[in-house]
CSV table of C-alpha atoms in Angstrom, one decimal:
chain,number,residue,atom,x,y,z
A,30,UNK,CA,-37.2,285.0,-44.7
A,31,UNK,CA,-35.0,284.3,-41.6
A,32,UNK,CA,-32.8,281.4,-41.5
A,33,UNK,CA,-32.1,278.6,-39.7
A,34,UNK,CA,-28.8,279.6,-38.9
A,35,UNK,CA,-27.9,283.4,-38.7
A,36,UNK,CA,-24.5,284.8,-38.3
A,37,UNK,CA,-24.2,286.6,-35.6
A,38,UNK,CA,-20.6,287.7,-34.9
A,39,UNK,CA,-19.7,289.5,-31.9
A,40,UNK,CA,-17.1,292.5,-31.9
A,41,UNK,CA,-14.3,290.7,-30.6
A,42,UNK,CA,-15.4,287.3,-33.3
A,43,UNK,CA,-15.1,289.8,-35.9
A,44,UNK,CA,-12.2,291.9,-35.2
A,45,UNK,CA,-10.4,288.4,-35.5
A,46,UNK,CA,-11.9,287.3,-38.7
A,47,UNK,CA,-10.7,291.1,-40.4
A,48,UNK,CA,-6.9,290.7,-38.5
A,49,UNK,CA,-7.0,287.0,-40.3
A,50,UNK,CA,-8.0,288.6,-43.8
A,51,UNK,CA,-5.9,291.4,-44.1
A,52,UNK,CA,-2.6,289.2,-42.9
A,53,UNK,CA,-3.2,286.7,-45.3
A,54,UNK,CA,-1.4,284.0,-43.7
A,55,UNK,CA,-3.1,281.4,-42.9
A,56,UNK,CA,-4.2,278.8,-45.6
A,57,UNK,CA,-7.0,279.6,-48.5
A,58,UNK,CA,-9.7,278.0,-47.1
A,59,UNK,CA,-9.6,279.7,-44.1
A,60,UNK,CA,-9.8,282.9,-45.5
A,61,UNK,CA,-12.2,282.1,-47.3
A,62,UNK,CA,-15.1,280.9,-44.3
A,63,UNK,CA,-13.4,284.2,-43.1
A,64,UNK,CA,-14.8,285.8,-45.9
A,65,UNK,CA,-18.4,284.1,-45.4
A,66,UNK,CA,-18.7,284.9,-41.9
A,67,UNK,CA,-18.2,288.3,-42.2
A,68,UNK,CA,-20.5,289.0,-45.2
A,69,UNK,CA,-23.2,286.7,-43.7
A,70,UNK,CA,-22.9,288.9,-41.1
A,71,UNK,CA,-23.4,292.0,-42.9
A,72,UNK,CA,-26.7,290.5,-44.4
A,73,UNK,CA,-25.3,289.1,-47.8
A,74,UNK,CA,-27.4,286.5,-49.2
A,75,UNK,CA,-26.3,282.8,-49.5
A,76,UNK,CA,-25.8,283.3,-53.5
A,77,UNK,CA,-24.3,286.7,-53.0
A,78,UNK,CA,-21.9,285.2,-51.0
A,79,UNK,CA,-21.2,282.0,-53.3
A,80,UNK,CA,-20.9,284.1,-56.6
A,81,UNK,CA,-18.1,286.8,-54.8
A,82,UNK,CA,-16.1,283.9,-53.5
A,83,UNK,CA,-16.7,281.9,-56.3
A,84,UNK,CA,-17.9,279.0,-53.8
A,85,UNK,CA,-21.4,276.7,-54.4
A,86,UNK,CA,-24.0,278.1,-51.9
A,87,UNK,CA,-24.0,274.7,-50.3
A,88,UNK,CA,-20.4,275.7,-49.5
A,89,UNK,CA,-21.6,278.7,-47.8
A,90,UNK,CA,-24.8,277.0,-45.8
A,91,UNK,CA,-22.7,274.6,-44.6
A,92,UNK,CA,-20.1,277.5,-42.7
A,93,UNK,CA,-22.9,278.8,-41.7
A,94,UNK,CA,-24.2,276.0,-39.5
A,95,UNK,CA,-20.9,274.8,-38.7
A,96,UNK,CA,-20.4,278.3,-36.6
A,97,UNK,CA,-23.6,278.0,-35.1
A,98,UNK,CA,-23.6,274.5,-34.3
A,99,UNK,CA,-20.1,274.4,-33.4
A,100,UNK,CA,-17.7,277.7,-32.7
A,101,UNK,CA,-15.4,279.8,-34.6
A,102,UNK,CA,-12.2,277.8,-34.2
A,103,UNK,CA,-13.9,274.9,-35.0
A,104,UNK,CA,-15.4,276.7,-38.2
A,105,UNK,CA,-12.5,278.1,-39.4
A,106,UNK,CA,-10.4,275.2,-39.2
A,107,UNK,CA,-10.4,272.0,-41.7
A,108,UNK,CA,-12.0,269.0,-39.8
A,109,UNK,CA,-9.3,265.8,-39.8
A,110,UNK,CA,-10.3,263.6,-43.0
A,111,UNK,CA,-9.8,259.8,-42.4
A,112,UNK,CA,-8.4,259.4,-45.9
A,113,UNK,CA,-6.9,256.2,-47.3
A,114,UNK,CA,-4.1,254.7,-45.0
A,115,UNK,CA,-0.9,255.2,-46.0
A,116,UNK,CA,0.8,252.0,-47.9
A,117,UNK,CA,4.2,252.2,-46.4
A,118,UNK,CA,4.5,251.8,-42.2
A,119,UNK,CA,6.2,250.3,-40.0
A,120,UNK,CA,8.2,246.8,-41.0
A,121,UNK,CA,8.1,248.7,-44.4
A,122,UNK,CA,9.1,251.7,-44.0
A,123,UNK,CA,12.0,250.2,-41.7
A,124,UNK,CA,13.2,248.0,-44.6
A,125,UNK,CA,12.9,251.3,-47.0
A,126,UNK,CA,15.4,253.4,-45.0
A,127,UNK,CA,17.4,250.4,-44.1
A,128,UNK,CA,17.9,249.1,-47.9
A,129,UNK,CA,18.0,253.0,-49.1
A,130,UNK,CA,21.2,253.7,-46.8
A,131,UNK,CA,22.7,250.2,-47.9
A,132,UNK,CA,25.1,249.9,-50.9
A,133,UNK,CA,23.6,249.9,-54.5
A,134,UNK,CA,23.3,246.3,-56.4
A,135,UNK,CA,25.6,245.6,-58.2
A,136,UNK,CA,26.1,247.4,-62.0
A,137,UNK,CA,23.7,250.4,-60.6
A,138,UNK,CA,25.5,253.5,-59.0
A,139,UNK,CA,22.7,254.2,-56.9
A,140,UNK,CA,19.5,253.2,-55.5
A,141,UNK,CA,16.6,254.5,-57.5
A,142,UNK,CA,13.3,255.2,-57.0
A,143,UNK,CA,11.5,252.4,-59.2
A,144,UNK,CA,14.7,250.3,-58.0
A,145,UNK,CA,13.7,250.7,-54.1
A,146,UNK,CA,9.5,250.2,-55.2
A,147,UNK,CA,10.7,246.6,-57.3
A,148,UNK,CA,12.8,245.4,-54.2
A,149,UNK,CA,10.0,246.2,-51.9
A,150,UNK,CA,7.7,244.2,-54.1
A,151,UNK,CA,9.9,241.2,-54.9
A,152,UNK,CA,10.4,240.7,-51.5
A,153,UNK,CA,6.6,240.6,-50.5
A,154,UNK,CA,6.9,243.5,-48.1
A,155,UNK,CA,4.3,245.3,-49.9
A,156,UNK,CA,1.9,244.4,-52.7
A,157,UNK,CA,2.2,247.5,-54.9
A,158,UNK,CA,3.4,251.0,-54.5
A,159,UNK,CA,4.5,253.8,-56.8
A,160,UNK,CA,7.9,255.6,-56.8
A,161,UNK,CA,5.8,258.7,-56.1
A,162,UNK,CA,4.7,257.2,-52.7
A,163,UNK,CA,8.3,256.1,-52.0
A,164,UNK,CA,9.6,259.8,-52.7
A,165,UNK,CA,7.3,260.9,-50.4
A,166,UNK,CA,8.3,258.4,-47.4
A,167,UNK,CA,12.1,259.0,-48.2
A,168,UNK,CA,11.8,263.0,-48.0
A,169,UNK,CA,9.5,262.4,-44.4
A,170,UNK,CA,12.9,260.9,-43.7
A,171,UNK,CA,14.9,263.4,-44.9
A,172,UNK,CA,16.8,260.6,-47.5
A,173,UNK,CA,17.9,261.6,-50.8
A,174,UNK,CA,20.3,258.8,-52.0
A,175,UNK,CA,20.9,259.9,-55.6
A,176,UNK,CA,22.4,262.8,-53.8
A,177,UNK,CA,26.2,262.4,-52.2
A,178,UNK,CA,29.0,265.0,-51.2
A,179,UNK,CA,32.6,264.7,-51.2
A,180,UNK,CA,34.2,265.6,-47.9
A,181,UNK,CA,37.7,265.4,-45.9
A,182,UNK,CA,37.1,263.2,-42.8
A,183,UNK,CA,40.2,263.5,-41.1
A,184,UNK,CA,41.4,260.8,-38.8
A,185,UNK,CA,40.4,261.5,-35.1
A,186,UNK,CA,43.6,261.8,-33.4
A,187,UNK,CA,45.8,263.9,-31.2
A,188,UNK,CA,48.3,264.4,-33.9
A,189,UNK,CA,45.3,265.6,-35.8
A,190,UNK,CA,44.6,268.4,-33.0
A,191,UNK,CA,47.9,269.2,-32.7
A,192,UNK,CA,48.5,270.3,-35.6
A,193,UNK,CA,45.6,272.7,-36.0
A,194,UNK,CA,46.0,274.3,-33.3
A,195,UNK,CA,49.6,275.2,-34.2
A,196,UNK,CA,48.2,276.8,-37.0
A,197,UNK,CA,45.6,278.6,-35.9
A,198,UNK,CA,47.5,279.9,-33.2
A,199,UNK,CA,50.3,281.4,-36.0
A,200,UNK,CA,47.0,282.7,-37.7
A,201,UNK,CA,46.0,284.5,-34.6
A,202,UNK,CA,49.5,286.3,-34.0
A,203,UNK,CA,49.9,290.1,-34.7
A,204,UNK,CA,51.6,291.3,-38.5
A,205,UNK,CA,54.7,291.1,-38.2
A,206,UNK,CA,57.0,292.3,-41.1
A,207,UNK,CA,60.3,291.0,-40.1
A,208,UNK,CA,58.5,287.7,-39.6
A,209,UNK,CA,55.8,287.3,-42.4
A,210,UNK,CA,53.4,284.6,-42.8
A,211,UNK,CA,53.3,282.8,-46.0
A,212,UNK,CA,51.2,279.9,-47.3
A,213,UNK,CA,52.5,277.3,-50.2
A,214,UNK,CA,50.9,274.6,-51.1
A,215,UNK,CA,51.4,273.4,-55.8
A,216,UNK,CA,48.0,272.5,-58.0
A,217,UNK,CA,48.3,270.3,-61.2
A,218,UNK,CA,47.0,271.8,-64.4
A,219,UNK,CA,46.5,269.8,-67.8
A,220,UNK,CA,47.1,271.6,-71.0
A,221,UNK,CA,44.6,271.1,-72.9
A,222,UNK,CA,44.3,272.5,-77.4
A,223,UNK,CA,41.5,272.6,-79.4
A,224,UNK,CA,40.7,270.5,-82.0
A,225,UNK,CA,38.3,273.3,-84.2
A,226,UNK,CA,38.1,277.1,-83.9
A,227,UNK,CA,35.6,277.8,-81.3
A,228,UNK,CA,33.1,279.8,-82.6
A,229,UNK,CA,32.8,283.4,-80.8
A,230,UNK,CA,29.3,285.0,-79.3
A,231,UNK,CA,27.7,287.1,-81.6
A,232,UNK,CA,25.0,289.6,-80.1
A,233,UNK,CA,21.1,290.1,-81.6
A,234,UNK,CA,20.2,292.1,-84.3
A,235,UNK,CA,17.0,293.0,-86.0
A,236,UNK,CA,17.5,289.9,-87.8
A,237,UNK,CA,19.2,287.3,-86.0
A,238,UNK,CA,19.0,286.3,-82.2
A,239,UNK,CA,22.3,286.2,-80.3
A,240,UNK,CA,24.4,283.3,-79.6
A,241,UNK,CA,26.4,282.0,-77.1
A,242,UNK,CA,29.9,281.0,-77.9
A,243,UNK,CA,30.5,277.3,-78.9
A,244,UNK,CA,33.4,275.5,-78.4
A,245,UNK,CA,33.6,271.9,-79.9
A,246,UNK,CA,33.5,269.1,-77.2
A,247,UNK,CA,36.7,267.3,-79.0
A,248,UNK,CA,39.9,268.4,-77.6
A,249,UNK,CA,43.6,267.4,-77.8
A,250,UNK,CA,45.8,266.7,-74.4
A,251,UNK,CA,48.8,269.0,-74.3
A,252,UNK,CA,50.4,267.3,-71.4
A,253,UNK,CA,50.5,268.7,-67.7
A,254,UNK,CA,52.2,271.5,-65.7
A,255,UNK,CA,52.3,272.2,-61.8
A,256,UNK,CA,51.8,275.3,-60.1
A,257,UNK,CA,53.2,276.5,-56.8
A,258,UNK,CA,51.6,278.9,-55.1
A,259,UNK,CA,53.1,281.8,-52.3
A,260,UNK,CA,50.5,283.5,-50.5
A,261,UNK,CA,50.9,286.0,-47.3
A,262,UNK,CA,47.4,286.4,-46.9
A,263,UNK,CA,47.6,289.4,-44.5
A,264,UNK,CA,50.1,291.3,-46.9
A,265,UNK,CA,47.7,291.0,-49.9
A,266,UNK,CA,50.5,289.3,-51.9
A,267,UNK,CA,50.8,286.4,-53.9
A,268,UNK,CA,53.3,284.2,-56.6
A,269,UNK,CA,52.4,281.5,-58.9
A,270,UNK,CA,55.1,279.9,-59.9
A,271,UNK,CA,54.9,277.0,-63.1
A,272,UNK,CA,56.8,274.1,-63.4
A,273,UNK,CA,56.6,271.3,-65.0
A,274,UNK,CA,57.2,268.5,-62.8
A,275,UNK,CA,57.0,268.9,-58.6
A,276,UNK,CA,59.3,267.2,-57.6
A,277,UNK,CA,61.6,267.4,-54.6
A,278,UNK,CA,63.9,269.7,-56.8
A,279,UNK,CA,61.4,272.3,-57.6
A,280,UNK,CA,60.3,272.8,-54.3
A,281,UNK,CA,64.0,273.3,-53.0
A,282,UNK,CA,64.3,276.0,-55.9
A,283,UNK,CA,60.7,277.4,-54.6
A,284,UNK,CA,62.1,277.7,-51.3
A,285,UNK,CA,65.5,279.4,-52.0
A,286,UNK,CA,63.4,282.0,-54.4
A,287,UNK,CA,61.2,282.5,-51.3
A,288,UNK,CA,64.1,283.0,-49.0
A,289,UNK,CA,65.8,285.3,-51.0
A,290,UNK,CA,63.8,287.1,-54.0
A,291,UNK,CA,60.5,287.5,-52.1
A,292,UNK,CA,61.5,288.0,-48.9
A,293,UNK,CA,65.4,288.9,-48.4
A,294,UNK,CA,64.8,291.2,-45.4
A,295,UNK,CA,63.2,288.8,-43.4
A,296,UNK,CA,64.2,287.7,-40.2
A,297,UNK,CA,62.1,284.4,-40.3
A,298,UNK,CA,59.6,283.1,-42.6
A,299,UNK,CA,56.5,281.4,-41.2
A,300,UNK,CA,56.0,278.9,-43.4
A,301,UNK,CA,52.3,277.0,-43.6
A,302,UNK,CA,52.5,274.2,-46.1
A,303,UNK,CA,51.0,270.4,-45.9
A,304,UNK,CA,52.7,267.0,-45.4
A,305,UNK,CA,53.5,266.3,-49.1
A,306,UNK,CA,56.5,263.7,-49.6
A,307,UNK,CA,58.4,266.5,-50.8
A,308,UNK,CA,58.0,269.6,-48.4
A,309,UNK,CA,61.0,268.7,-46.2
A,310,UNK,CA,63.8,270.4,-45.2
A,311,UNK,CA,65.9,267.4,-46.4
A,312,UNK,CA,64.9,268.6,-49.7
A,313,UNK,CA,67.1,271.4,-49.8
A,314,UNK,CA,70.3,269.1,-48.9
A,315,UNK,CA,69.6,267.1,-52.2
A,316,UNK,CA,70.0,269.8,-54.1
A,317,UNK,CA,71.9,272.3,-52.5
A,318,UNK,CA,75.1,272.0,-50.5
A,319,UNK,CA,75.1,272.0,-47.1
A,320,UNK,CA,76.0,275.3,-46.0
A,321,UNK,CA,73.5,276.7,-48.8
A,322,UNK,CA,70.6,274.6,-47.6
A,323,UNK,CA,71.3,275.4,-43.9
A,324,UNK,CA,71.5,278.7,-44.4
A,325,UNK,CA,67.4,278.8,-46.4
A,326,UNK,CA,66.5,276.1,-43.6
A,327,UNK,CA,67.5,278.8,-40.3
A,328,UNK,CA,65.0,281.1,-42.4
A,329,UNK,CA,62.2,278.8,-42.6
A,330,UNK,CA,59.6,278.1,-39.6
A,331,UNK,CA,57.9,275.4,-41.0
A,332,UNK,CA,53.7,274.6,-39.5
A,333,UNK,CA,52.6,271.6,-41.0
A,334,UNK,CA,48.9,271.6,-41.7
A,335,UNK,CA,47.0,268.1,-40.4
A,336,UNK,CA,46.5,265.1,-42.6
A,337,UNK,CA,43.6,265.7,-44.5
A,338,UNK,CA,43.2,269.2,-43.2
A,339,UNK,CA,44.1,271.2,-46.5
A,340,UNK,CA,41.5,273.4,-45.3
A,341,UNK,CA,43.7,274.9,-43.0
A,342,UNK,CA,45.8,276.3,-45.6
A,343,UNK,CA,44.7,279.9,-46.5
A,344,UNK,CA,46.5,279.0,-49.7
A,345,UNK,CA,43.9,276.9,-50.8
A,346,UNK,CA,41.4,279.4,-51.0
A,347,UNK,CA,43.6,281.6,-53.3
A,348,UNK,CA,44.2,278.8,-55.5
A,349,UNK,CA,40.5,278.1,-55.9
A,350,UNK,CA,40.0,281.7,-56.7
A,351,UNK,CA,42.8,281.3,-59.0
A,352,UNK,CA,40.8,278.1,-61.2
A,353,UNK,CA,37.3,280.5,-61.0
A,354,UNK,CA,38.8,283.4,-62.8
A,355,UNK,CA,42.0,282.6,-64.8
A,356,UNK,CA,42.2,278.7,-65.7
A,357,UNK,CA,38.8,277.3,-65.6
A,358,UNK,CA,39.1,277.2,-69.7
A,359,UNK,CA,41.5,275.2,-72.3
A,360,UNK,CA,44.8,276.7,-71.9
A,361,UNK,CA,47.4,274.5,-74.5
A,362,UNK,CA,51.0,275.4,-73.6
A,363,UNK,CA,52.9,276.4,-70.5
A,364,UNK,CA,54.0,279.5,-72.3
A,365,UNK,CA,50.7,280.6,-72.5
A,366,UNK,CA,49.8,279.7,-69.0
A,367,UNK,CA,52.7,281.5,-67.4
A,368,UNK,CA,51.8,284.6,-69.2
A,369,UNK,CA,48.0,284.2,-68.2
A,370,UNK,CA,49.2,283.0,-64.3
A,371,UNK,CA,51.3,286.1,-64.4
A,372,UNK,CA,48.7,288.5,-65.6
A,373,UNK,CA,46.1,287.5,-62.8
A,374,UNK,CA,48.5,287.6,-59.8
A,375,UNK,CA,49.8,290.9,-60.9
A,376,UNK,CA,46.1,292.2,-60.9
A,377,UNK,CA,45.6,290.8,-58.0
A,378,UNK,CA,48.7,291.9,-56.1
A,379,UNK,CA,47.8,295.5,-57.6
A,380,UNK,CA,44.7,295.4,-55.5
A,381,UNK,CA,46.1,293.9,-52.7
A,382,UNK,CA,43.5,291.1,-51.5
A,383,UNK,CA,43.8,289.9,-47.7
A,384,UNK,CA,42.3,287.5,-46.1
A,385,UNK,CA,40.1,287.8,-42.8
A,386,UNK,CA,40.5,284.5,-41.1
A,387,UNK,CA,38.3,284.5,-37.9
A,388,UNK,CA,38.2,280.9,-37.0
A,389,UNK,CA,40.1,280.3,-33.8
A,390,UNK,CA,41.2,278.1,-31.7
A,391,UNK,CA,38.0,278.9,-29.3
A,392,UNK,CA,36.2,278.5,-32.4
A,393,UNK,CA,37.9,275.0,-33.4
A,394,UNK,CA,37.4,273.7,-29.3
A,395,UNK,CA,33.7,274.3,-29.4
A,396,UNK,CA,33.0,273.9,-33.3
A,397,UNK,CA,35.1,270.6,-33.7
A,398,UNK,CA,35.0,269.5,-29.7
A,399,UNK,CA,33.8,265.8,-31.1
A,400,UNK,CA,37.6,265.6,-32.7
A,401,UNK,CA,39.1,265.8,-29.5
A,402,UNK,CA,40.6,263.0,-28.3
A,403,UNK,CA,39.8,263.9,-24.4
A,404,UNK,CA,38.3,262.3,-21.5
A,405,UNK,CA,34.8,263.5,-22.0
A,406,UNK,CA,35.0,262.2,-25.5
């Protein structure tokens, strides 16, 4: 019996259907009326067709005249739907990006979904909506407000600039070992005991499954040490030293050690430290007299790092390796954190990790160019 509407593909029609098959990437249903076109054309009957694809056979009729009647794009493709209109346009959606940017009410850390929905309702904007429908029209807008990262936003200035480029620039000079480059920069750490025995990991057996060590959340405070750290990143050395306070004192000590236990054959020491209230060379003259603490200064060639530019510091990345692998746990006396400290810097003096800084001060021009306090900006 000949039908209505016959599939008739031509050569080119179904070399594209067969490239759109075997790729597989465009959506289901379009490989599916893929699929019907080219077994229609083969000769397939309507219900063979329906029962392969698991489809209805008015599923397949329709295809069929939509080709025929229409053309293969047309086929292949979903015709637009008219749908329900969206609840949330225009003066509303406005008000929901301009009250989801704004501060929280008061007692409430955030805005919330249902929080956003209730305000857009008491307010009359809207009748009704759901928090799914809000969801949806904050991620169109790319919003996600019980989301929020901590950052450094340094102060635009010249003194800002300044300041990083001087560092980069001593980053970018050639080894030198009469001259070495050395990083410092201290990090608190509490002590910190516990309370009960934690209870080790045990692995499976035939009879039991394994378990993860437990460690009971009630702890007792121990006090508080500091750390200072030395770093010459392209030497693949590195000092912790623990103290208990940091004040202007220690670092004065910290510096003579530097001077002349770490580095006695040095010409000059290029120093990169931050603008803590006690890295000055005044320091030295509280403690030491003056001939002693003139004599560490004329060693020292101090680079400051910018106000709120820690980043700069290749010391900081050392320190945060440091927290990963030796103290992110409950250490409970300095004794036992020097011996620790001392165990992971000789390990990792032994295997000598550098650091490959690449960023420049090309970098930093085109990078951070909206920092610069020039003309164009």
């Amino acid at each position: 019996m000949n039908k209505k509407y016959s599939i008739f593909l031509s050569d080119e029609q179904r070399l594209q259907l067969v490239d759109l098959v075997r790729k597989g990437k465009a959506n289901t249903r379009e490989i599916r009326r893929a699929h019907t076109l080219l077994m229609a054309n083969s000769g397939s009957t309507d219900e063979a067709i329906a029962k392969s694809l698991h489809i209805s056979i008015p599923t397949v009729e329709r295809t069929r005249k939509q080709f025929c009647v229409d053309c293969l794009s047309v086929t292949l493709k979903d015709r637009p739907r008219s749908g329900k209109p969206p609840k949330i346009t225009g003066t509303a959606e406005a008000y929901l990006i301009a009250t989801t940017c704004s501060d929280a009410p008061e007692g409430s850390a955030r805005w919330t979904l249902k929080m956003l929905a209730d305000k857009l309702v008491s307010l009359e904007i809207i009748d009704s909506v759901s928090t799914n429908t809000i969801g949806r029209t904050l991620k169109k807008n790319e919003l996600k407000p019980w989301l929020k990262e901590q950052w450094c936003i340094p102060k635009i200035s010249s003194e800002f600039v300044a300041c990083m480029e001087d560092v980069l620039d001593l980053y970018a000079q050639p080894i030198d070992p009469e001259c070495p480059l050395v990083c410092f920069d201290e990090k608190l750490c509490v002590l910190i005991s516990d309370v009960h025995e934690p209870i080790p990991a045990t692995p499976k057996n035939e009879e039991k499954r394994g378990k993860v060590e437990k460690e009971d959340y009630e702890y007792e405070r121990e006090g508080s040490s500091n750390l200072f750290a030395f770093f010459a990143p392209y030497l693949g050395w590195r000092h912790i030293k623990v103290t208990e306070r940091r004040t202007k004192v220690d670092f004065a000590h910290c510096m003579k050690e530097l001077v002349d236990v770490h580095f006695p054959e040095a010409v000059v020491i290029k120093l990169v430290m931050d603008n803590l209230n006690t890295h000055t060379i005044g320091a030295l003259y509280e403690v030491f007299e003056p001939s002693e603490a003139r004599r560490i200064a004329k060693k020292l060639e101090i680079h400051h790092t910018p106000k709120h530019g820690s980043w700069l510091n290749m010391v900081e990345c050392e320190l945060s390796v440091l927290a990963r692998q030796c103290l992110r746990r409950r250490i409970p006396s300095i004794k036992t954190l020097e011996k620790e400290v001392s165990i992971w810097e000789s390990n990792r003096n032994f295997e000598r990790v550098c650091v490959n800084w690449r960023f420049r001060i090309d970098d930093a021009r085109i990078k951070l160019s909206r920092i610069y306090p020039t003309h164009q900006n």
